mmCIF file of C-alpha atoms and ligand atoms in Angstrom:
data_model
loop_
_atom_site.group_PDB
_atom_site.id
_atom_site.type_symbol
_atom_site.label_atom_id
_atom_site.label_comp_id
_atom_site.label_asym_id
_atom_site.label_seq_id
_atom_site.Cartn_x
_atom_site.Cartn_y
_atom_site.Cartn_z
ATOM 1 C CA UNK F 84 -3.288 -221.814 84.126
ATOM 2 C CA UNK F 85 -1.155 -219.276 85.689
ATOM 3 C CA UNK F 86 -3.239 -215.340 86.654
ATOM 4 C CA UNK F 87 0.310 -213.862 84.406
ATOM 5 C CA UNK F 88 -1.157 -216.070 82.027
ATOM 6 C CA UNK F 89 -4.776 -215.062 81.744
ATOM 7 C CA UNK F 90 -2.926 -211.444 82.347
ATOM 8 C CA UNK F 91 -1.668 -211.283 78.540
ATOM 9 C CA UNK F 92 -4.969 -212.265 76.772
ATOM 10 C CA UNK F 93 -7.535 -210.131 77.313
ATOM 11 C CA UNK F 94 -10.945 -211.120 78.522
ATOM 12 C CA UNK F 95 -13.878 -212.088 76.371
ATOM 13 C CA UNK F 96 -11.191 -212.138 73.747
ATOM 14 C CA UNK F 97 -12.748 -215.835 72.194
ATOM 15 C CA UNK F 98 -16.427 -215.071 72.668
ATOM 16 C CA UNK F 99 -19.051 -216.682 70.458
ATOM 17 C CA UNK F 100 -15.921 -219.220 69.053
ATOM 18 C CA UNK F 101 -16.213 -222.672 69.240
ATOM 19 C CA UNK F 102 -13.157 -224.760 69.220
ATOM 20 C CA UNK F 103 -12.610 -228.308 68.557
ATOM 21 C CA UNK F 104 -9.878 -229.960 70.540
ATOM 22 C CA UNK F 105 -8.800 -233.107 69.400
ATOM 23 C CA UNK F 106 -7.342 -235.254 72.510
ATOM 24 C CA UNK F 107 -8.583 -232.459 74.501
ATOM 25 C CA UNK F 108 -9.643 -234.220 77.698
ATOM 26 C CA UNK F 109 -6.253 -234.538 79.566
ATOM 27 C CA UNK F 110 -2.535 -233.122 79.388
ATOM 28 C CA UNK F 111 -1.397 -229.920 76.328
ATOM 29 C CA UNK F 112 -5.426 -230.942 75.164
ATOM 30 C CA UNK F 113 -6.769 -230.526 78.478
ATOM 31 C CA UNK F 114 -4.461 -226.915 79.192
ATOM 32 C CA UNK F 115 -5.783 -225.383 75.965
ATOM 33 C CA UNK F 116 -9.495 -226.316 76.144
ATOM 34 C CA UNK F 117 -8.147 -224.231 79.896
ATOM 35 C CA UNK F 118 -7.060 -221.534 78.679
ATOM 36 C CA UNK F 119 -9.661 -220.767 75.565
ATOM 37 C CA UNK F 120 -13.147 -221.177 77.634
ATOM 38 C CA UNK F 121 -10.827 -218.998 80.367
ATOM 39 C CA UNK F 122 -11.171 -216.315 77.321
ATOM 40 C CA UNK F 123 -14.174 -217.015 76.215
ATOM 41 C CA UNK F 124 -14.521 -219.902 73.849
ATOM 42 C CA UNK F 125 -17.428 -223.280 74.049
ATOM 43 C CA UNK F 126 -14.155 -225.364 73.834
ATOM 44 C CA UNK F 127 -15.692 -229.322 72.414
ATOM 45 C CA UNK F 128 -13.551 -232.153 73.819
ATOM 46 C CA UNK F 129 -12.416 -235.213 71.191
ATOM 47 C CA UNK F 130 -11.145 -238.326 73.123
ATOM 48 C CA UNK F 131 -11.606 -241.874 72.242
ATOM 49 C CA UNK F 132 -12.569 -242.394 75.675
ATOM 50 C CA UNK F 133 -15.547 -241.461 77.611
ATOM 51 C CA UNK F 134 -13.765 -241.931 81.190
ATOM 52 C CA UNK F 135 -11.611 -238.863 79.783
ATOM 53 C CA UNK F 136 -14.068 -236.415 78.694
ATOM 54 C CA UNK F 137 -16.938 -236.508 81.524
ATOM 55 C CA UNK F 138 -14.622 -235.342 84.022
ATOM 56 C CA UNK F 139 -13.123 -233.061 82.244
ATOM 57 C CA UNK F 140 -15.825 -231.300 80.936
ATOM 58 C CA UNK F 141 -17.276 -232.041 84.451
ATOM 59 C CA UNK F 142 -14.491 -230.214 85.697
ATOM 60 C CA UNK F 143 -14.957 -227.400 83.555
ATOM 61 C CA UNK F 144 -18.562 -226.464 83.879
ATOM 62 C CA UNK F 145 -18.096 -226.726 87.440
ATOM 63 C CA UNK F 146 -15.515 -223.949 86.970
ATOM 64 C CA UNK F 147 -18.400 -221.847 84.911
ATOM 65 C CA UNK F 148 -16.947 -222.128 81.383
ATOM 66 C CA UNK F 149 -18.671 -224.178 77.963
ATOM 67 C CA UNK F 150 -18.120 -226.709 77.742
ATOM 68 C CA UNK F 151 -19.486 -230.050 75.730
ATOM 69 C CA UNK F 152 -17.536 -233.238 74.671
ATOM 70 C CA UNK F 153 -17.450 -235.651 71.253
ATOM 71 C CA UNK F 154 -16.439 -238.757 71.182
ATOM 72 C CA UNK F 155 -13.887 -239.416 68.307
ATOM 73 C CA UNK F 156 -11.301 -241.895 67.036
ATOM 74 C CA UNK F 157 -9.414 -239.532 64.625
ATOM 75 C CA UNK F 158 -8.044 -242.473 62.207
ATOM 76 C CA UNK F 159 -11.519 -243.314 61.242
ATOM 77 C CA UNK F 160 -12.420 -240.479 58.636
ATOM 78 C CA UNK F 161 -15.981 -241.462 58.793
ATOM 79 C CA UNK F 162 -16.213 -241.236 62.522
ATOM 80 C CA UNK F 163 -14.745 -237.816 62.661
ATOM 81 C CA UNK F 164 -16.832 -236.540 60.145
ATOM 82 C CA UNK F 165 -20.082 -237.153 62.054
ATOM 83 C CA UNK F 166 -17.784 -234.984 64.657
ATOM 84 C CA UNK F 167 -17.656 -232.131 63.002
ATOM 85 C CA UNK F 168 -21.823 -232.424 61.807
ATOM 86 C CA UNK F 169 -22.325 -233.430 66.034
ATOM 87 C CA UNK F 170 -20.476 -230.198 66.328
ATOM 88 C CA UNK F 171 -22.226 -228.050 63.525
ATOM 89 C CA UNK F 172 -25.857 -229.610 64.864
ATOM 90 C CA UNK F 173 -25.163 -228.511 68.560
ATOM 91 C CA UNK F 174 -22.841 -225.271 68.540
ATOM 92 C CA UNK F 175 -23.738 -224.135 65.402
ATOM 93 C CA UNK F 176 -20.180 -223.447 64.471
ATOM 94 C CA UNK F 177 -16.428 -224.009 64.548
ATOM 95 C CA UNK F 178 -13.462 -221.516 64.570
ATOM 96 C CA UNK F 179 -10.966 -223.052 65.995
ATOM 97 C CA UNK F 180 -9.397 -226.984 65.031
ATOM 98 C CA UNK F 181 -6.725 -227.777 67.529
ATOM 99 C CA UNK F 182 -4.969 -231.040 66.572
ATOM 100 C CA UNK F 183 -4.108 -231.763 69.356
ATOM 101 C CA UNK F 184 -4.649 -235.817 69.173
ATOM 102 C CA UNK F 185 -0.867 -237.647 69.245
ATOM 103 C CA UNK F 186 -0.016 -241.219 69.988
ATOM 104 C CA UNK F 187 3.301 -242.528 71.071
ATOM 105 C CA UNK F 188 5.679 -244.750 72.134
ATOM 106 C CA UNK F 189 8.885 -245.270 73.074
ATOM 107 C CA UNK F 190 10.109 -248.340 71.488
ATOM 108 C CA UNK F 191 13.289 -249.550 69.038
ATOM 109 C CA UNK F 192 12.459 -248.966 64.703
ATOM 110 C CA UNK F 193 13.544 -252.663 64.619
ATOM 111 C CA UNK F 194 11.034 -254.565 66.286
ATOM 112 C CA UNK F 195 7.778 -252.402 65.494
ATOM 113 C CA UNK F 196 5.569 -254.266 64.014
ATOM 114 C CA UNK F 197 3.683 -253.492 61.234
ATOM 115 C CA UNK F 198 0.101 -252.094 63.686
ATOM 116 C CA UNK F 199 2.216 -250.422 66.776
ATOM 117 C CA UNK F 200 3.931 -248.192 63.338
ATOM 118 C CA UNK F 201 0.220 -247.487 61.677
ATOM 119 C CA UNK F 202 -1.255 -246.932 65.192
ATOM 120 C CA UNK F 203 0.973 -243.417 66.084
ATOM 121 C CA UNK F 204 1.489 -242.832 61.593
ATOM 122 C CA UNK F 205 -3.012 -242.897 61.667
ATOM 123 C CA UNK F 206 -3.677 -241.030 65.068
ATOM 124 C CA UNK F 207 -1.237 -237.836 64.185
ATOM 125 C CA UNK F 208 -0.522 -237.891 60.887
ATOM 126 C CA UNK F 209 -4.119 -239.501 59.479
ATOM 127 C CA UNK F 210 -5.953 -237.717 62.151
ATOM 128 C CA UNK F 211 -4.746 -234.095 61.437
ATOM 129 C CA UNK F 212 -5.337 -234.413 58.270
ATOM 130 C CA UNK F 213 -9.459 -236.078 58.525
ATOM 131 C CA UNK F 214 -9.803 -232.834 61.180
ATOM 132 C CA UNK F 215 -8.948 -230.825 58.923
ATOM 133 C CA UNK F 216 -10.416 -232.287 55.882
ATOM 134 C CA UNK F 217 -13.347 -231.768 58.014
ATOM 135 C CA UNK F 218 -14.188 -228.369 59.235
ATOM 136 C CA UNK F 219 -12.950 -226.972 55.415
ATOM 137 C CA UNK F 220 -16.621 -226.813 54.573
ATOM 138 C CA UNK F 221 -17.862 -225.390 57.676
ATOM 139 C CA UNK F 222 -15.245 -222.589 58.159
ATOM 140 C CA UNK F 223 -15.637 -222.081 54.288
ATOM 141 C CA UNK F 224 -19.155 -221.355 54.915
ATOM 142 C CA UNK F 225 -18.804 -219.026 57.532
ATOM 143 C CA UNK F 226 -15.898 -216.534 56.408
ATOM 144 C CA UNK F 227 -12.478 -218.968 57.581
ATOM 145 C CA UNK F 228 -10.967 -219.977 60.608
ATOM 146 C CA UNK F 229 -8.550 -221.617 62.248
ATOM 147 C CA UNK F 230 -6.120 -224.608 62.392
ATOM 148 C CA UNK F 231 -3.845 -225.643 64.526
ATOM 149 C CA UNK F 232 -2.109 -229.068 64.766
ATOM 150 C CA UNK F 233 0.975 -230.810 66.790
ATOM 151 C CA UNK F 234 4.322 -231.153 66.328
ATOM 152 C CA UNK F 235 7.545 -232.121 67.054
ATOM 153 C CA UNK F 236 11.141 -231.148 66.728
ATOM 154 C CA UNK F 237 12.845 -234.395 67.050
ATOM 155 C CA UNK F 238 12.622 -234.905 63.555
ATOM 156 C CA UNK F 239 14.496 -231.867 63.151
ATOM 157 C CA UNK F 240 17.270 -234.634 63.831
ATOM 158 C CA UNK F 241 16.342 -237.861 64.153
ATOM 159 C CA UNK F 242 15.833 -239.385 67.699
ATOM 160 C CA UNK F 243 16.210 -243.284 67.857
ATOM 161 C CA UNK F 244 13.672 -245.529 69.298
ATOM 162 C CA UNK F 245 10.779 -242.363 67.317
ATOM 163 C CA UNK F 246 10.967 -243.347 63.757
ATOM 164 C CA UNK F 247 7.048 -243.724 63.289
ATOM 165 C CA UNK F 248 6.061 -240.241 65.201
ATOM 166 C CA UNK F 249 9.308 -238.340 63.358
ATOM 167 C CA UNK F 250 7.744 -239.575 60.357
ATOM 168 C CA UNK F 251 4.148 -238.946 61.609
ATOM 169 C CA UNK F 252 4.996 -235.140 62.505
ATOM 170 C CA UNK F 253 7.394 -234.849 59.944
ATOM 171 C CA UNK F 254 4.134 -235.308 57.534
ATOM 172 C CA UNK F 255 2.131 -233.145 60.028
ATOM 173 C CA UNK F 256 4.443 -229.765 59.039
ATOM 174 C CA UNK F 257 4.189 -231.210 55.379
ATOM 175 C CA UNK F 258 0.975 -230.515 56.157
ATOM 176 C CA UNK F 259 0.561 -227.255 57.267
ATOM 177 C CA UNK F 260 2.517 -225.624 54.966
ATOM 178 C CA UNK F 261 0.621 -227.236 51.971
ATOM 179 C CA UNK F 262 -2.947 -227.038 53.698
ATOM 180 C CA UNK F 263 -2.166 -223.115 54.214
ATOM 181 C CA UNK F 264 -1.571 -223.214 50.716
ATOM 182 C CA UNK F 265 -4.355 -224.268 49.379
ATOM 183 C CA UNK F 266 -7.251 -223.022 52.058
ATOM 184 C CA UNK F 267 -5.147 -219.723 52.567
ATOM 185 C CA UNK F 268 -8.671 -218.435 49.297
ATOM 186 C CA UNK F 269 -11.011 -219.617 52.281
ATOM 187 C CA UNK F 270 -9.536 -217.435 55.160
ATOM 188 C CA UNK F 271 -8.149 -219.695 57.393
ATOM 189 C CA UNK F 272 -5.212 -220.096 58.509
ATOM 190 C CA UNK F 273 -3.297 -223.219 58.875
ATOM 191 C CA UNK F 274 -0.242 -223.875 61.235
ATOM 192 C CA UNK F 275 2.068 -226.549 63.751
ATOM 193 C CA UNK F 276 3.018 -225.874 67.514
ATOM 194 C CA UNK F 277 6.317 -228.787 68.450
ATOM 195 C CA UNK F 278 6.621 -228.328 71.967
ATOM 196 C CA UNK F 279 9.159 -229.355 74.057
ATOM 197 C CA UNK F 280 9.017 -232.175 76.950
ATOM 198 C CA UNK F 281 5.999 -231.677 78.813
ATOM 199 C CA UNK F 282 5.781 -234.464 81.660
ATOM 200 C CA UNK F 283 2.053 -235.207 81.273
ATOM 201 C CA UNK F 284 0.555 -238.983 82.078
ATOM 202 C CA UNK F 285 0.132 -239.432 78.731
ATOM 203 C CA UNK F 286 4.299 -238.799 77.667
ATOM 204 C CA UNK F 287 5.265 -240.443 81.486
ATOM 205 C CA UNK F 288 3.459 -243.274 80.132
ATOM 206 C CA UNK F 289 5.105 -243.323 76.745
ATOM 207 C CA UNK F 290 8.256 -243.267 77.486
ATOM 208 C CA UNK F 291 7.676 -245.530 80.470
ATOM 209 C CA UNK F 292 9.312 -248.836 78.980
ATOM 210 C CA UNK F 293 6.884 -251.619 78.606
ATOM 211 C CA UNK F 294 6.616 -253.920 81.930
ATOM 212 C CA UNK F 295 9.417 -256.350 81.550
ATOM 213 C CA UNK F 296 11.798 -255.039 79.218
ATOM 214 C CA UNK F 297 14.618 -254.893 79.811
ATOM 215 C CA UNK F 298 15.677 -251.254 81.552
ATOM 216 C CA UNK F 299 11.966 -251.693 83.609
ATOM 217 C CA UNK F 300 14.646 -251.787 86.762
ATOM 218 C CA UNK F 301 16.771 -248.751 86.083
ATOM 219 C CA UNK F 302 14.794 -246.960 84.346
ATOM 220 C CA UNK F 303 13.217 -244.158 86.764
ATOM 221 C CA UNK F 304 11.050 -241.683 83.912
ATOM 222 C CA UNK F 305 10.727 -238.980 86.845
ATOM 223 C CA UNK F 306 14.458 -238.462 86.918
ATOM 224 C CA UNK F 307 15.471 -239.294 83.397
ATOM 225 C CA UNK F 308 12.943 -236.152 82.660
ATOM 226 C CA UNK F 309 14.599 -234.058 85.695
ATOM 227 C CA UNK F 310 17.886 -235.009 84.000
ATOM 228 C CA UNK F 311 16.732 -233.787 80.665
ATOM 229 C CA UNK F 312 15.479 -230.514 81.838
ATOM 230 C CA UNK F 313 18.704 -229.700 83.781
ATOM 231 C CA UNK F 314 21.193 -231.102 81.088
ATOM 232 C CA UNK F 315 19.093 -230.370 77.851
ATOM 233 C CA UNK F 316 16.918 -227.143 77.805
ATOM 234 C CA UNK F 317 18.366 -224.047 78.163
ATOM 235 C CA UNK F 318 15.804 -222.715 80.018
ATOM 236 C CA UNK F 319 15.780 -225.123 82.938
ATOM 237 C CA UNK F 320 12.621 -226.193 83.411
ATOM 238 C CA UNK F 321 9.939 -228.625 81.366
ATOM 239 C CA UNK F 322 7.168 -226.880 79.083
ATOM 240 C CA UNK F 323 3.786 -227.169 81.322
ATOM 241 C CA UNK F 324 0.624 -227.434 79.239
ATOM 242 C CA UNK F 325 -0.259 -224.052 79.503
ATOM 243 C CA UNK F 326 2.873 -223.186 77.892
ATOM 244 C CA UNK F 327 1.748 -224.577 74.721
ATOM 245 C CA UNK F 328 -1.851 -222.792 75.365
ATOM 246 C CA UNK F 329 -1.154 -219.632 75.197
ATOM 247 C CA UNK F 330 1.096 -219.412 71.555
ATOM 248 C CA UNK F 331 -2.772 -221.915 70.480
ATOM 249 C CA UNK F 332 -4.073 -218.688 71.840
ATOM 250 C CA UNK F 333 -2.317 -216.351 70.150
ATOM 251 C CA UNK F 334 -2.180 -217.806 66.779
ATOM 252 C CA UNK F 335 -6.392 -217.674 66.846
ATOM 253 C CA UNK F 336 -6.582 -214.485 67.801
ATOM 254 C CA UNK F 337 -6.247 -211.353 65.688
ATOM 255 C CA UNK F 338 -3.134 -211.673 66.751
ATOM 256 C CA UNK F 339 -2.029 -214.121 64.266
ATOM 257 C CA UNK F 340 -3.863 -212.600 61.303
ATOM 258 C CA UNK F 341 -0.917 -212.382 58.651
ATOM 259 C CA UNK F 342 0.677 -215.925 60.598
ATOM 260 C CA UNK F 343 0.046 -219.508 58.287
ATOM 261 C CA UNK F 344 2.192 -221.672 57.580
ATOM 262 C CA UNK F 345 4.338 -221.221 60.633
ATOM 263 C CA UNK F 346 5.814 -224.076 62.534
ATOM 264 C CA UNK F 347 6.456 -223.116 66.393
ATOM 265 C CA UNK F 348 8.491 -224.484 68.636
ATOM 266 C CA UNK F 349 7.357 -223.602 72.070
ATOM 267 C CA UNK F 350 10.737 -225.256 73.784
ATOM 268 C CA UNK F 351 12.580 -224.027 76.356
ATOM 269 C CA UNK F 352 15.108 -223.509 73.358
ATOM 270 C CA UNK F 353 15.424 -227.622 73.737
ATOM 271 C CA UNK F 354 16.606 -228.286 69.944
ATOM 272 C CA UNK F 355 18.899 -225.668 70.130
ATOM 273 C CA UNK F 356 21.645 -228.126 72.132
HETATM 274 N N1 COA J 1491 6.041 -250.809 72.441
HETATM 275 C C1 COA J 1491 6.446 -250.700 70.935
HETATM 276 N N2 COA J 1491 5.298 -251.479 70.288
HETATM 277 C C2 COA J 1491 4.111 -251.060 71.252
HETATM 278 C C3 COA J 1491 4.160 -250.308 72.050
HETATM 279 C C4 COA J 1491 5.146 -249.547 72.745
HETATM 280 N N3 COA J 1491 5.163 -249.141 74.023
HETATM 281 N N4 COA J 1491 2.697 -249.414 72.709
HETATM 282 C C5 COA J 1491 1.459 -250.034 71.848
HETATM 283 N N5 COA J 1491 2.892 -251.090 71.192
HETATM 284 C C6 COA J 1491 2.122 -251.366 69.888
HETATM 285 C C7 COA J 1491 1.175 -252.385 70.676
HETATM 286 O O1 COA J 1491 1.314 -253.823 70.796
HETATM 287 C C8 COA J 1491 -0.147 -252.648 68.798
HETATM 288 O O2 COA J 1491 0.838 -253.106 68.007
HETATM 289 P P1 COA J 1491 0.482 -254.993 67.515
HETATM 290 O O3 COA J 1491 -0.833 -255.371 67.430
HETATM 291 O O4 COA J 1491 1.346 -255.709 66.390
HETATM 292 O O5 COA J 1491 1.107 -256.110 69.368
HETATM 293 C C9 COA J 1491 -0.347 -251.705 68.429
HETATM 294 O O6 COA J 1491 1.233 -250.658 69.175
HETATM 295 C C10 COA J 1491 -1.337 -250.714 69.257
HETATM 296 O O7 COA J 1491 -1.709 -250.894 70.107
HETATM 297 P P2 COA J 1491 -2.431 -250.168 71.116
HETATM 298 O O8 COA J 1491 -2.214 -250.228 72.042
HETATM 299 O O9 COA J 1491 -3.243 -252.099 70.703
HETATM 300 O O10 COA J 1491 -3.019 -249.310 70.146
HETATM 301 P P3 COA J 1491 -3.852 -248.407 70.262
HETATM 302 O O11 COA J 1491 -4.915 -248.307 69.590
HETATM 303 O O12 COA J 1491 -5.699 -248.644 71.628
HETATM 304 O O13 COA J 1491 -3.440 -247.191 70.594
HETATM 305 C C11 COA J 1491 -1.742 -245.850 71.687
HETATM 306 C C12 COA J 1491 -1.999 -246.739 70.332
HETATM 307 C C13 COA J 1491 -0.005 -245.291 70.515
HETATM 308 C C14 COA J 1491 -2.354 -244.712 72.276
HETATM 309 C C15 COA J 1491 -1.518 -246.672 72.242
HETATM 310 O O14 COA J 1491 0.047 -247.346 72.979
HETATM 311 C C16 COA J 1491 -0.867 -245.557 73.630
HETATM 312 O O15 COA J 1491 -1.763 -245.554 74.210
HETATM 313 N N6 COA J 1491 0.214 -244.851 74.196
HETATM 314 C C17 COA J 1491 0.870 -243.738 74.924
HETATM 315 C C18 COA J 1491 0.048 -242.835 75.159
HETATM 316 C C19 COA J 1491 0.512 -241.974 74.180
HETATM 317 O O16 COA J 1491 0.415 -242.387 73.601
HETATM 318 N N7 COA J 1491 0.493 -240.549 74.493
HETATM 319 C C20 COA J 1491 0.193 -239.285 73.716
HETATM 320 C C21 COA J 1491 1.939 -238.643 74.021
HETATM 321 S S1 COA J 1491 2.730 -237.663 73.398
#
């Protein structure tokens, strides 16, 4: 996190608050955990993979932050309920849910297997719904909370090789608006962020053709991302996890108190080109 980013938000902004971040151990999710914990929140990182959770929590604790972890597969509603019960048991409350967990890969629709389609739809769309539904009773009992989900911009125009993810994220947008209307009466604000390209390890993996594919010999993912940034991002660079984390902090803070049902594009202007 840059010094400039830290200086924008008041120290202690989230003191006493608990933020549950799915996919929080890596990439954008970890960037969000870094900023919210820097600003005083206890962050609970949720992931399928203990090998991701352990070093991420250790890293935050070593920096004097308040952090813990919980193992979950967001596709499984029972495990999601158990995750929420564990967080409440250990930390008494959940003020912020960040639906960050996502699965994605670049694949032609004509040959996408039923299980490939199902995997992405279940992680991105079902997972967002299951986690949101599971935290509602907790937030309701507390008198409110904030849910922020991760969308994308590729479905605004359609995006070849991304039928599964674009369909899932269109669903996340619809869910964001509908849940915002249903749950406003409980003081729960629900928004989504649509990030532009952010070259995390997960994105590199998602955009790298599988071994043996015809494209492997000619496709350089780093070069492709550089070319993409230069040609298609008006602000001239790829994004960083900190770019997204700052929007999360804004929406989760009292500055966002009259904002719900919004989908906020944070992409250097990319989708307009
Ligand atoms: N192209 C086509 N199909 C693919 C694929 C690809 N690049 N990657 C995975 N699949 C298919 C698998 O073949 C499988 O389908 P099958 O059973 O019909 O063979 C199905 O998707 C599930 O894959 P699997 O890896 O077993 O599932 P998983 O539940 O462990 O993980 C993902 C699913 C999406 C998370 C995983 O593919 C992945 O790690 N993706 C890259 C990382 C990522 O998505 N990060 C987020 C960046 S936004």
